[in-house]
Short mmCIF file of N, CA and C in Angstrom, two decimals:
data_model
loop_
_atom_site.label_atom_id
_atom_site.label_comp_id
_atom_site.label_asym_id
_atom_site.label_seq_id
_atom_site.Cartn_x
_atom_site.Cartn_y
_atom_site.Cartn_z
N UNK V 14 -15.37 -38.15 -25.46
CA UNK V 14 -14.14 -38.27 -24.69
C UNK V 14 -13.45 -39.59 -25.00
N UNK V 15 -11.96 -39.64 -25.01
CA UNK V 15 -11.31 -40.78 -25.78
C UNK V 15 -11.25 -41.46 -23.99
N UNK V 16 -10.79 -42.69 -24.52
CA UNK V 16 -10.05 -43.23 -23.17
C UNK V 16 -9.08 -42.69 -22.54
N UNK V 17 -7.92 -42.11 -22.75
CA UNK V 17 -6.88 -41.34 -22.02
C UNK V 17 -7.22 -40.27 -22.20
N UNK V 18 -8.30 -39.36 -22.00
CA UNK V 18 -8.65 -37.88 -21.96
C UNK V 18 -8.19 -37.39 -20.44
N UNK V 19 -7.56 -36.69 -20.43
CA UNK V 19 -7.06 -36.07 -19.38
C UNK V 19 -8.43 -34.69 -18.53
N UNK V 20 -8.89 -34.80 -19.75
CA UNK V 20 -10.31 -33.81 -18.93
C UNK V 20 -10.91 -34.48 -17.37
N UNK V 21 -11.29 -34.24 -16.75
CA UNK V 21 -12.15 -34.90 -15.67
C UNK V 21 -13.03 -33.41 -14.96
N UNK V 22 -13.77 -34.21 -13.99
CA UNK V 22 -14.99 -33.41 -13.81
C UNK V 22 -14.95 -33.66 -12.43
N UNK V 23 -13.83 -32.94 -11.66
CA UNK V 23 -13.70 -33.32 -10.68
C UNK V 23 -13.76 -32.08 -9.49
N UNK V 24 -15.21 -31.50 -9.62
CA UNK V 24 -15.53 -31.04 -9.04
C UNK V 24 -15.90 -30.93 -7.57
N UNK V 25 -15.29 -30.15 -6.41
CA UNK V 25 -15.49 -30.64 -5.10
C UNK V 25 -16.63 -30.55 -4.81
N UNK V 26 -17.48 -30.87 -3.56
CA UNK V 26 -18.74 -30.66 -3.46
C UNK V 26 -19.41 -29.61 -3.14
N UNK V 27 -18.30 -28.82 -2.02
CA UNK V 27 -17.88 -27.84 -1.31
C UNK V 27 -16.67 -26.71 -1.48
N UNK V 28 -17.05 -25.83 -2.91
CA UNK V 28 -15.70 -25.02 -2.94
C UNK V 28 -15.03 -24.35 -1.88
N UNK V 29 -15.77 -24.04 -1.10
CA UNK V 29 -15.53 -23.07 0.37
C UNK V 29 -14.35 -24.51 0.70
N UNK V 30 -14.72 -25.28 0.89
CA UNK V 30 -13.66 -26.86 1.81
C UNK V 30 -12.88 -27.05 0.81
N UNK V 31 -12.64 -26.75 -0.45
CA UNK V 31 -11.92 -26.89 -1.22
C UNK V 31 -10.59 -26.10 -0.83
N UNK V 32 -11.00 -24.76 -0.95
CA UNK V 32 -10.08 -23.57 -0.95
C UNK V 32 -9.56 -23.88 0.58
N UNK V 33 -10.15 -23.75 1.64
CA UNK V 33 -8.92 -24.33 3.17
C UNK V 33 -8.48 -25.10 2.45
N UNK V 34 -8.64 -26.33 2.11
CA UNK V 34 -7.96 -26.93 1.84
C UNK V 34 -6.39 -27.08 0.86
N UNK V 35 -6.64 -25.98 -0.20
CA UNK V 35 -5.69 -25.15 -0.69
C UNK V 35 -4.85 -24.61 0.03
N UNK V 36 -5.73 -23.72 1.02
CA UNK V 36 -4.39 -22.91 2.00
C UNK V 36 -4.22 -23.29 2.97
N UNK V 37 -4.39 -24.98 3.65
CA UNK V 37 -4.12 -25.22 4.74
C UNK V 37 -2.41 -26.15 3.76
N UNK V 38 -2.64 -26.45 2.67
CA UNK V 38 -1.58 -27.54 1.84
C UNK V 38 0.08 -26.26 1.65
N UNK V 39 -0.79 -25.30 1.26
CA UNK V 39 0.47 -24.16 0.69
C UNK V 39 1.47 -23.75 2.43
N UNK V 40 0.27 -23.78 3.64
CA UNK V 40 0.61 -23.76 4.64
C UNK V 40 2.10 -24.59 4.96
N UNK V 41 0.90 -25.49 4.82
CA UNK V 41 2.54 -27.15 5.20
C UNK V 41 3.34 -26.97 4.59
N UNK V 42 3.20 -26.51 3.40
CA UNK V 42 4.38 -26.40 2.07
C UNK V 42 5.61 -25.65 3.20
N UNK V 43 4.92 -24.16 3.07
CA UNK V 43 5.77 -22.76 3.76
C UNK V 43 6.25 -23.51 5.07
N UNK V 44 5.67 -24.24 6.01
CA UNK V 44 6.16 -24.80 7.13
C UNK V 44 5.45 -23.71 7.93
N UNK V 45 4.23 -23.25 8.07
CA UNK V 45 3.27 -21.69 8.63
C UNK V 45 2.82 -22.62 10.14
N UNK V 46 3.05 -22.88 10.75
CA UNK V 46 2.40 -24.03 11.71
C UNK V 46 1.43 -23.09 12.54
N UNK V 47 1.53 -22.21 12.62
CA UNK V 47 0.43 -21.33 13.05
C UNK V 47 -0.94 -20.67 11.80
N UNK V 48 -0.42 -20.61 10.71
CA UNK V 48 -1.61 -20.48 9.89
C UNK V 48 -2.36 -22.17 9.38
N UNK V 49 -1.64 -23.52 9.95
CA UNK V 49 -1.97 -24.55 10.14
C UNK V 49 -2.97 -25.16 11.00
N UNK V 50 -2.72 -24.76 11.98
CA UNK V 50 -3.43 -24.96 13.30
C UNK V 50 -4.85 -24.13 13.26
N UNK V 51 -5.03 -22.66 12.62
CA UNK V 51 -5.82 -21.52 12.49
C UNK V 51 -7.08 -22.27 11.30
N UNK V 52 -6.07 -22.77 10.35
CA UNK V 52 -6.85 -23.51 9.56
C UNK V 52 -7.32 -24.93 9.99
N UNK V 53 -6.55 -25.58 10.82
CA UNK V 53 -7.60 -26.79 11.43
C UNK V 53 -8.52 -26.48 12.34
N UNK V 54 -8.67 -25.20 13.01
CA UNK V 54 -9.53 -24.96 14.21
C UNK V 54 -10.80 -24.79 13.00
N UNK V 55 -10.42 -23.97 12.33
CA UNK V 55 -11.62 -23.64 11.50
C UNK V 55 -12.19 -24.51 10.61
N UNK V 56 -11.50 -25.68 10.16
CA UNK V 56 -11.77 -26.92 9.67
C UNK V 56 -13.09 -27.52 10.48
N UNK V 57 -12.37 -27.53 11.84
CA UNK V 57 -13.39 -28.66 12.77
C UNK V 57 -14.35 -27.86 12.72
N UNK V 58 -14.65 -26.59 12.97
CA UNK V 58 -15.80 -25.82 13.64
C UNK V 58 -16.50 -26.03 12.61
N UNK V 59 -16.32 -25.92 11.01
CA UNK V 59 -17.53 -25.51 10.16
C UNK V 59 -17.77 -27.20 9.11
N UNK V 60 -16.94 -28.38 9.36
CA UNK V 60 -16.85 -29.40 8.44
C UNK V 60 -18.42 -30.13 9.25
N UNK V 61 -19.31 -30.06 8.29
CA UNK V 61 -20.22 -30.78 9.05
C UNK V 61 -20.62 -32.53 9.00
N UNK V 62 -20.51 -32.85 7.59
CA UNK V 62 -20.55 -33.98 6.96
C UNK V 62 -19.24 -34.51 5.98
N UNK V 63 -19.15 -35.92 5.59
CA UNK V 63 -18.20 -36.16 4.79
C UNK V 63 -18.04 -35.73 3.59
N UNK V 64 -18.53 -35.01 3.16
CA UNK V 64 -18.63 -34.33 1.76
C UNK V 64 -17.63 -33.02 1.95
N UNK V 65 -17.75 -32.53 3.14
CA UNK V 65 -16.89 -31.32 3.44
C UNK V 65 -15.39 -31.75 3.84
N UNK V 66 -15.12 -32.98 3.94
CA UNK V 66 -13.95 -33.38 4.67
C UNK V 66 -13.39 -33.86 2.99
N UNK V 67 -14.35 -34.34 2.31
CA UNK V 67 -13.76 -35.22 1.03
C UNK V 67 -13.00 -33.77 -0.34
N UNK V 68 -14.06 -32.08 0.25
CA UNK V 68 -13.50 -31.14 -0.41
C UNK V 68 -12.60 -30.60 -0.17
N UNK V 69 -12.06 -31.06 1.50
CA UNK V 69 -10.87 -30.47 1.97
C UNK V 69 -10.05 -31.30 1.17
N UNK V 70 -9.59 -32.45 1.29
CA UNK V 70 -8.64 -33.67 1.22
C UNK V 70 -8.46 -33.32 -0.69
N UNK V 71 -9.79 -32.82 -1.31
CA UNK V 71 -9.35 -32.36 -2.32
C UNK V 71 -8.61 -31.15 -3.10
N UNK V 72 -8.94 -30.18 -2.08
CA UNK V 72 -8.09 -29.07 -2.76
C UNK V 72 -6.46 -29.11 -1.97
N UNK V 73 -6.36 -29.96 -0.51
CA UNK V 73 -5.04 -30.35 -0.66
C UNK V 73 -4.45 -31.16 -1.77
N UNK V 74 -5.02 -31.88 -2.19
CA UNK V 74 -4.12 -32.98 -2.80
C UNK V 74 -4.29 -32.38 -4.32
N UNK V 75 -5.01 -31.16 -4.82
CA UNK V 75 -5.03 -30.33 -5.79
C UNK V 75 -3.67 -29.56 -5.60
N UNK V 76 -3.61 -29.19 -4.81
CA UNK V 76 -1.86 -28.47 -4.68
C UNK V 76 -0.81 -28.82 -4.27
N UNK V 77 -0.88 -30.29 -3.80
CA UNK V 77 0.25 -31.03 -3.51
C UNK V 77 0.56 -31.91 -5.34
N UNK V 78 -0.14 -31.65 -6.03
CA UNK V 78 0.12 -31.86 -6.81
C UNK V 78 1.10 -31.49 -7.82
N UNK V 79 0.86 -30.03 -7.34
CA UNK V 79 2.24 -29.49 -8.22
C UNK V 79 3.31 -29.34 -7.74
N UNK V 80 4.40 -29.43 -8.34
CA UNK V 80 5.69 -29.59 -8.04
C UNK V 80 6.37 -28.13 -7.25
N UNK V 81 7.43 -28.39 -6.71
CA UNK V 81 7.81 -27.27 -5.45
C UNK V 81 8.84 -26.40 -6.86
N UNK V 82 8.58 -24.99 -6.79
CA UNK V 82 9.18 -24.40 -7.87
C UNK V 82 10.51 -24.38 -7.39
N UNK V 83 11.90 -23.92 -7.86
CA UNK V 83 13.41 -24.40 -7.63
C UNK V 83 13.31 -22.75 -7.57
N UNK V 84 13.87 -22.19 -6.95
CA UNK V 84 14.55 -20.33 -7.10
C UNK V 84 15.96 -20.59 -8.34
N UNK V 85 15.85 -19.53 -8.82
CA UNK V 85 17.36 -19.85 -9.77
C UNK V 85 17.90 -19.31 -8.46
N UNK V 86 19.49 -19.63 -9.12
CA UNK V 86 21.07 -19.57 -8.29
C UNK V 86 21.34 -18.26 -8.19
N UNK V 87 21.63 -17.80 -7.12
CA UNK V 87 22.03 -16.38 -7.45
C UNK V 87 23.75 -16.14 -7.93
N UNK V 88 24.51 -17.19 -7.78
CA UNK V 88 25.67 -17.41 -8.19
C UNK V 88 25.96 -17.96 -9.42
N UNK V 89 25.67 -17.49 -10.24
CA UNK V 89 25.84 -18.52 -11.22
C UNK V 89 27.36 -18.86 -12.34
N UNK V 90 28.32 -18.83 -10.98
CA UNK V 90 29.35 -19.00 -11.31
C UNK V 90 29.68 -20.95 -11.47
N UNK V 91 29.13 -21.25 -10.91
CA UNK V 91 29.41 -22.49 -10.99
C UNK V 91 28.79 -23.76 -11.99
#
């Protein structure tokens, strides 16, 4: 691996805390404040240790990563 290798091995610890974490991020995205809340209840109940909190925080910040897609124009007169 060179120095600027973009590979990494950044595996969560906890895929299960990964994935909420995915769909609690796409949540906020949509503005879902009820599939938000559904996903924090279920956060608290099953996160037992910091390893599960560090897989959440990762598969959010795995999809806040990508950029918000634009819809084309439906006018495209202008």
């Amino acid at each position: 691996m060179g120095i600027f290798s973009r590979k990494s091995n950044d595996t969560p610890a906890n895929p299960a805390m990964a994935e909420l974490g995915r769909e609690f991020a796409i949540a906020r995205r949509h503005g879902d404040r009820k599939t938000m809340r559904r996903i924090g209840r279920e956060f608290a109940n099953t996160a037992q240790n910091d390893a599960d909190a560090a897989s959440f925080q990762h598969g959010q910040q795995g999809y806040d990563a990508l950029p918000p897609v634009n819809p084309p124009r439906r006018n495209r007169r202008r």
